[in-house]
Amino acid sequence: MRRVRRSLGTIYCTNNPGRLTNPAVADLSGGGSQVQVNVQGAGAIIEIPPFVIALLILLFIVQFAVLGFFLIRGKMRRARSPVILRPGGSVEIPLVAAFGGWKGVPWISMTDSNLAPLLVLHQTDFEYRVIRLKRRPYTDISNVDLRTTIGTVNIVLEFHNSMRNFAGNTANKENARKALDILASKGCPLSARARAFVSGAHQI
């Protein structure tokens, strides 16, 4: 009876259970012809030199560092960018990140994005994006708040009949002030903190 055994990635083939053929070449046809077995198949043990492993780790670290550098540079560029005037009188507020959280629970978000955050203030409605683009009328806004910390200037929009909110990090106090001015002019209620921020900015 022909038996084929696989051990540590090497295939052995024999017609005699007590005798194994050459592990690299096995008689698989029974007619005397020999077929070379590829020992690099599934389950084979491949020895990788230590310097190759070290090189792969180094390449991964360099790639990660380069990606982080470009992300940080992009954030800094958006933070320094002034508000963008669009055709029709719309105003885009540059954001470095956007978050979707819960009303009344600051600094905790369920979703976030720094790839394509968006806040655009149109004449009668506004657009915003964390993951998906949404467009709503200003009358949906129940409260506009402002939250700041090191490197963060969040405009927080809360909505009627919803426990979710939207927070856009401008990382720029001047852009945040302009956004709050526009939202206030549209009839959106500002929190005491947001009103104090706008009033202080106007007094400077």
mmCIF file of C-alpha atoms in Angstrom:
data_model
loop_
_atom_site.group_PDB
_atom_site.id
_atom_site.type_symbol
_atom_site.label_atom_id
_atom_site.label_comp_id
_atom_site.label_asym_id
_atom_site.label_seq_id
_atom_site.Cartn_x
_atom_site.Cartn_y
_atom_site.Cartn_z
ATOM 1 C CA MET A 1 0.000 0.000 0.000
ATOM 2 C CA ARG A 2 1.258 3.470 -0.877
ATOM 3 C CA ARG A 3 1.506 5.848 2.024
ATOM 4 C CA VAL A 4 2.290 9.557 2.001
ATOM 5 C CA ARG A 5 3.415 11.257 5.167
ATOM 6 C CA ARG A 6 3.920 14.957 5.786
ATOM 7 C CA SER A 7 6.282 15.952 8.570
ATOM 8 C CA LEU A 8 7.492 19.491 9.285
ATOM 9 C CA GLY A 9 6.815 20.584 5.729
ATOM 10 C CA THR A 10 8.695 17.652 4.102
ATOM 11 C CA ILE A 11 6.681 15.062 2.149
ATOM 12 C CA TYR A 12 7.743 11.415 2.300
ATOM 13 C CA CYS A 13 6.284 8.774 0.010
ATOM 14 C CA THR A 14 6.802 5.032 0.288
ATOM 15 C CA ASN A 15 5.316 1.716 -0.861
ATOM 16 C CA ASN A 16 6.712 0.084 2.235
ATOM 17 C CA PRO A 17 5.606 1.391 5.635
ATOM 18 C CA GLY A 18 8.989 0.455 7.024
ATOM 19 C CA ARG A 19 11.056 2.326 4.442
ATOM 20 C CA LEU A 20 10.855 5.988 3.492
ATOM 21 C CA THR A 21 12.022 7.265 0.145
ATOM 22 C CA ASN A 22 14.271 10.222 -0.375
ATOM 23 C CA PRO A 23 12.410 13.181 1.218
ATOM 24 C CA ALA A 24 13.251 15.443 -1.724
ATOM 25 C CA VAL A 25 12.241 12.957 -4.447
ATOM 26 C CA ALA A 26 9.285 10.607 -4.089
ATOM 27 C CA ASP A 27 7.980 7.788 -6.288
ATOM 28 C CA LEU A 28 4.363 8.937 -6.661
ATOM 29 C CA SER A 29 3.280 7.060 -9.779
ATOM 30 C CA GLY A 30 4.074 3.476 -8.868
ATOM 31 C CA GLY A 31 5.545 2.956 -12.336
ATOM 32 C CA GLY A 32 9.055 3.895 -11.438
ATOM 33 C CA SER A 33 8.887 7.499 -12.581
ATOM 34 C CA GLN A 34 9.953 10.044 -10.030
ATOM 35 C CA VAL A 35 8.420 13.460 -9.349
ATOM 36 C CA GLN A 36 10.360 16.066 -7.432
ATOM 37 C CA VAL A 37 8.448 17.263 -4.396
ATOM 38 C CA ASN A 38 8.431 20.972 -3.717
ATOM 39 C CA VAL A 39 9.365 21.159 -0.051
ATOM 40 C CA GLN A 40 8.449 24.878 0.038
ATOM 41 C CA GLY A 41 4.730 24.109 -0.032
ATOM 42 C CA ALA A 42 2.200 24.712 2.721
ATOM 43 C CA GLY A 43 3.550 23.917 6.159
ATOM 44 C CA ALA A 44 7.205 24.093 5.120
ATOM 45 C CA ILE A 45 9.639 25.558 7.598
ATOM 46 C CA ILE A 46 11.404 28.563 6.091
ATOM 47 C CA GLU A 47 14.356 29.908 7.990
ATOM 48 C CA ILE A 48 14.686 33.713 7.792
ATOM 49 C CA PRO A 49 18.055 35.197 8.717
ATOM 50 C CA PRO A 50 17.962 37.581 11.703
ATOM 51 C CA PHE A 51 19.211 40.517 9.634
ATOM 52 C CA VAL A 52 16.207 40.138 7.294
ATOM 53 C CA ILE A 53 13.800 40.259 10.249
ATOM 54 C CA ALA A 54 15.581 43.333 11.602
ATOM 55 C CA LEU A 55 15.396 44.985 8.178
ATOM 56 C CA LEU A 56 11.649 44.309 7.910
ATOM 57 C CA ILE A 57 11.056 45.774 11.372
ATOM 58 C CA LEU A 58 13.106 48.841 10.469
ATOM 59 C CA LEU A 59 11.148 49.335 7.242
ATOM 60 C CA PHE A 60 7.858 49.089 9.153
ATOM 61 C CA ILE A 61 9.012 51.690 11.692
ATOM 62 C CA VAL A 62 10.174 54.066 8.953
ATOM 63 C CA GLN A 63 6.911 53.664 7.049
ATOM 64 C CA PHE A 64 4.888 54.333 10.210
ATOM 65 C CA ALA A 65 6.995 57.417 11.013
ATOM 66 C CA VAL A 66 6.601 58.839 7.494
ATOM 67 C CA LEU A 67 2.832 58.308 7.596
ATOM 68 C CA GLY A 68 2.621 59.995 10.988
ATOM 69 C CA PHE A 69 4.700 62.927 9.734
ATOM 70 C CA PHE A 70 2.411 63.575 6.769
ATOM 71 C CA LEU A 71 -0.719 63.268 8.947
ATOM 72 C CA ILE A 72 0.652 65.769 11.459
ATOM 73 C CA ARG A 73 1.771 68.138 8.696
ATOM 74 C CA GLY A 74 -1.690 67.963 7.115
ATOM 75 C CA LYS A 75 -3.320 68.776 10.454
ATOM 76 C CA MET A 76 -1.018 71.742 11.005
ATOM 77 C CA ARG A 77 -1.760 73.042 7.510
ATOM 78 C CA ARG A 78 -5.523 72.846 8.081
ATOM 79 C CA ALA A 79 -5.169 74.472 11.503
ATOM 80 C CA ARG A 80 -3.388 77.465 9.944
ATOM 81 C CA SER A 81 -5.796 77.726 7.031
ATOM 82 C CA PRO A 82 -8.366 80.560 7.189
ATOM 83 C CA VAL A 83 -12.045 79.927 6.606
ATOM 84 C CA ILE A 84 -12.857 79.117 2.979
ATOM 85 C CA LEU A 85 -15.465 81.147 1.101
ATOM 86 C CA ARG A 86 -17.437 79.024 -1.350
ATOM 87 C CA PRO A 87 -19.632 80.158 -4.254
ATOM 88 C CA GLY A 88 -23.086 81.256 -3.110
ATOM 89 C CA GLY A 89 -21.887 82.667 0.192
ATOM 90 C CA SER A 90 -21.194 79.347 1.927
ATOM 91 C CA VAL A 91 -18.326 79.203 4.420
ATOM 92 C CA GLU A 92 -16.199 76.129 5.052
ATOM 93 C CA ILE A 93 -14.622 75.930 8.488
ATOM 94 C CA PRO A 94 -11.307 74.018 8.224
ATOM 95 C CA LEU A 95 -11.194 71.111 10.663
ATOM 96 C CA VAL A 96 -8.313 68.913 11.748
ATOM 97 C CA ALA A 97 -10.675 66.263 13.150
ATOM 98 C CA ALA A 98 -14.357 65.553 13.688
ATOM 99 C CA PHE A 99 -16.147 63.510 16.342
ATOM 100 C CA GLY A 100 -19.588 62.042 16.861
ATOM 101 C CA GLY A 101 -20.470 61.753 20.531
ATOM 102 C CA TRP A 102 -23.289 61.915 23.041
ATOM 103 C CA LYS A 103 -25.116 64.998 24.224
ATOM 104 C CA GLY A 104 -23.951 66.090 27.679
ATOM 105 C CA VAL A 105 -20.917 63.777 27.666
ATOM 106 C CA PRO A 106 -17.896 65.919 26.690
ATOM 107 C CA TRP A 107 -14.627 64.511 25.375
ATOM 108 C CA ILE A 108 -16.066 61.045 24.716
ATOM 109 C CA SER A 109 -16.842 60.100 21.114
ATOM 110 C CA MET A 110 -18.359 57.089 19.424
ATOM 111 C CA THR A 111 -16.904 57.911 15.996
ATOM 112 C CA ASP A 112 -14.034 60.101 14.885
ATOM 113 C CA SER A 113 -12.117 60.951 11.743
ATOM 114 C CA ASN A 114 -9.117 63.067 10.822
ATOM 115 C CA LEU A 115 -9.066 62.024 7.161
ATOM 116 C CA ALA A 116 -11.872 64.167 5.735
ATOM 117 C CA PRO A 117 -13.658 66.083 8.509
ATOM 118 C CA LEU A 118 -16.044 68.733 7.237
ATOM 119 C CA LEU A 119 -18.162 71.649 8.433
ATOM 120 C CA VAL A 120 -19.727 73.921 5.816
ATOM 121 C CA LEU A 121 -22.151 76.692 6.779
ATOM 122 C CA HIS A 122 -24.592 77.484 3.959
ATOM 123 C CA GLN A 123 -27.265 80.175 3.831
ATOM 124 C CA THR A 124 -30.153 78.091 5.158
ATOM 125 C CA ASP A 125 -28.523 74.841 6.258
ATOM 126 C CA PHE A 126 -25.156 73.270 7.005
ATOM 127 C CA GLU A 127 -23.135 70.204 6.129
ATOM 128 C CA TYR A 128 -20.941 68.160 8.412
ATOM 129 C CA ARG A 129 -19.041 64.916 8.218
ATOM 130 C CA VAL A 130 -17.387 62.525 10.595
ATOM 131 C CA ILE A 131 -17.710 59.356 8.539
ATOM 132 C CA ARG A 132 -20.731 60.098 6.340
ATOM 133 C CA LEU A 133 -21.777 63.469 4.910
ATOM 134 C CA LYS A 134 -24.965 64.909 6.423
ATOM 135 C CA ARG A 135 -26.914 68.076 5.673
ATOM 136 C CA ARG A 136 -29.385 69.644 8.106
ATOM 137 C CA PRO A 137 -31.211 72.960 8.608
ATOM 138 C CA TYR A 138 -30.013 75.328 11.321
ATOM 139 C CA THR A 139 -33.335 74.851 13.114
ATOM 140 C CA ASP A 140 -32.181 71.325 14.024
ATOM 141 C CA ILE A 141 -29.489 72.777 16.295
ATOM 142 C CA SER A 142 -30.521 73.014 19.955
ATOM 143 C CA ASN A 143 -27.216 74.263 21.348
ATOM 144 C CA VAL A 144 -23.751 75.335 20.189
ATOM 145 C CA ASP A 145 -20.949 74.837 22.666
ATOM 146 C CA LEU A 146 -17.197 75.379 22.656
ATOM 147 C CA ARG A 147 -14.650 73.075 24.266
ATOM 148 C CA THR A 148 -10.952 73.903 24.371
ATOM 149 C CA THR A 149 -7.787 72.255 25.583
ATOM 150 C CA ILE A 150 -4.189 72.089 24.359
ATOM 151 C CA GLY A 151 -4.271 71.933 20.550
ATOM 152 C CA THR A 152 -8.065 71.553 20.523
ATOM 153 C CA VAL A 153 -10.800 74.082 19.806
ATOM 154 C CA ASN A 154 -13.981 72.053 19.420
ATOM 155 C CA ILE A 155 -17.222 73.492 18.072
ATOM 156 C CA VAL A 156 -19.920 71.218 19.498
ATOM 157 C CA LEU A 157 -23.344 71.071 17.846
ATOM 158 C CA GLU A 158 -26.238 69.465 19.713
ATOM 159 C CA PHE A 159 -29.526 68.634 18.010
ATOM 160 C CA HIS A 160 -33.217 68.546 18.893
ATOM 161 C CA ASN A 161 -34.699 65.071 19.377
ATOM 162 C CA SER A 162 -31.268 63.412 19.288
ATOM 163 C CA MET A 163 -28.793 62.237 21.894
ATOM 164 C CA ARG A 164 -25.930 62.440 19.405
ATOM 165 C CA ASN A 165 -23.803 65.505 18.787
ATOM 166 C CA PHE A 166 -21.127 66.671 16.382
ATOM 167 C CA ALA A 167 -17.785 68.161 17.422
ATOM 168 C CA GLY A 168 -15.380 69.708 14.936
ATOM 169 C CA ASN A 169 -11.851 70.568 16.045
ATOM 170 C CA THR A 170 -10.686 73.729 14.293
ATOM 171 C CA ALA A 171 -7.453 73.923 16.340
ATOM 172 C CA ASN A 172 -7.760 77.624 15.496
ATOM 173 C CA LYS A 173 -9.519 80.132 17.768
ATOM 174 C CA GLU A 174 -10.085 82.708 15.029
ATOM 175 C CA ASN A 175 -11.801 80.165 12.780
ATOM 176 C CA ALA A 176 -13.883 78.962 15.721
ATOM 177 C CA ARG A 177 -14.960 82.526 16.500
ATOM 178 C CA LYS A 178 -16.052 83.105 12.896
ATOM 179 C CA ALA A 179 -18.015 79.860 12.918
ATOM 180 C CA LEU A 180 -19.760 80.826 16.168
ATOM 181 C CA ASP A 181 -20.583 84.273 14.763
ATOM 182 C CA ILE A 182 -22.195 82.714 11.692
ATOM 183 C CA LEU A 183 -24.130 80.152 13.723
ATOM 184 C CA ALA A 184 -25.397 82.867 16.080
ATOM 185 C CA SER A 185 -26.511 84.972 13.089
ATOM 186 C CA LYS A 186 -28.545 81.971 11.866
ATOM 187 C CA GLY A 187 -30.461 81.889 15.140
ATOM 188 C CA CYS A 188 -28.580 78.987 16.717
ATOM 189 C CA PRO A 189 -28.441 79.278 20.537
ATOM 190 C CA LEU A 190 -24.927 79.554 21.950
ATOM 191 C CA SER A 191 -23.937 78.196 25.335
ATOM 192 C CA ALA A 192 -22.651 80.584 28.006
ATOM 193 C CA ARG A 193 -19.123 79.336 27.320
ATOM 194 C CA ALA A 194 -19.465 79.986 23.582
ATOM 195 C CA ARG A 195 -20.951 83.458 24.152
ATOM 196 C CA ALA A 196 -18.103 84.366 26.510
ATOM 197 C CA PHE A 197 -15.559 83.194 23.953
ATOM 198 C CA VAL A 198 -17.139 85.288 21.182
ATOM 199 C CA SER A 199 -17.489 88.331 23.422
ATOM 200 C CA GLY A 200 -13.886 88.077 24.567
ATOM 201 C CA ALA A 201 -12.659 87.734 21.005
ATOM 202 C CA HIS A 202 -14.601 90.835 19.931
ATOM 203 C CA GLN A 203 -13.109 92.829 22.802
ATOM 204 C CA ILE A 204 -9.512 91.987 21.845
#
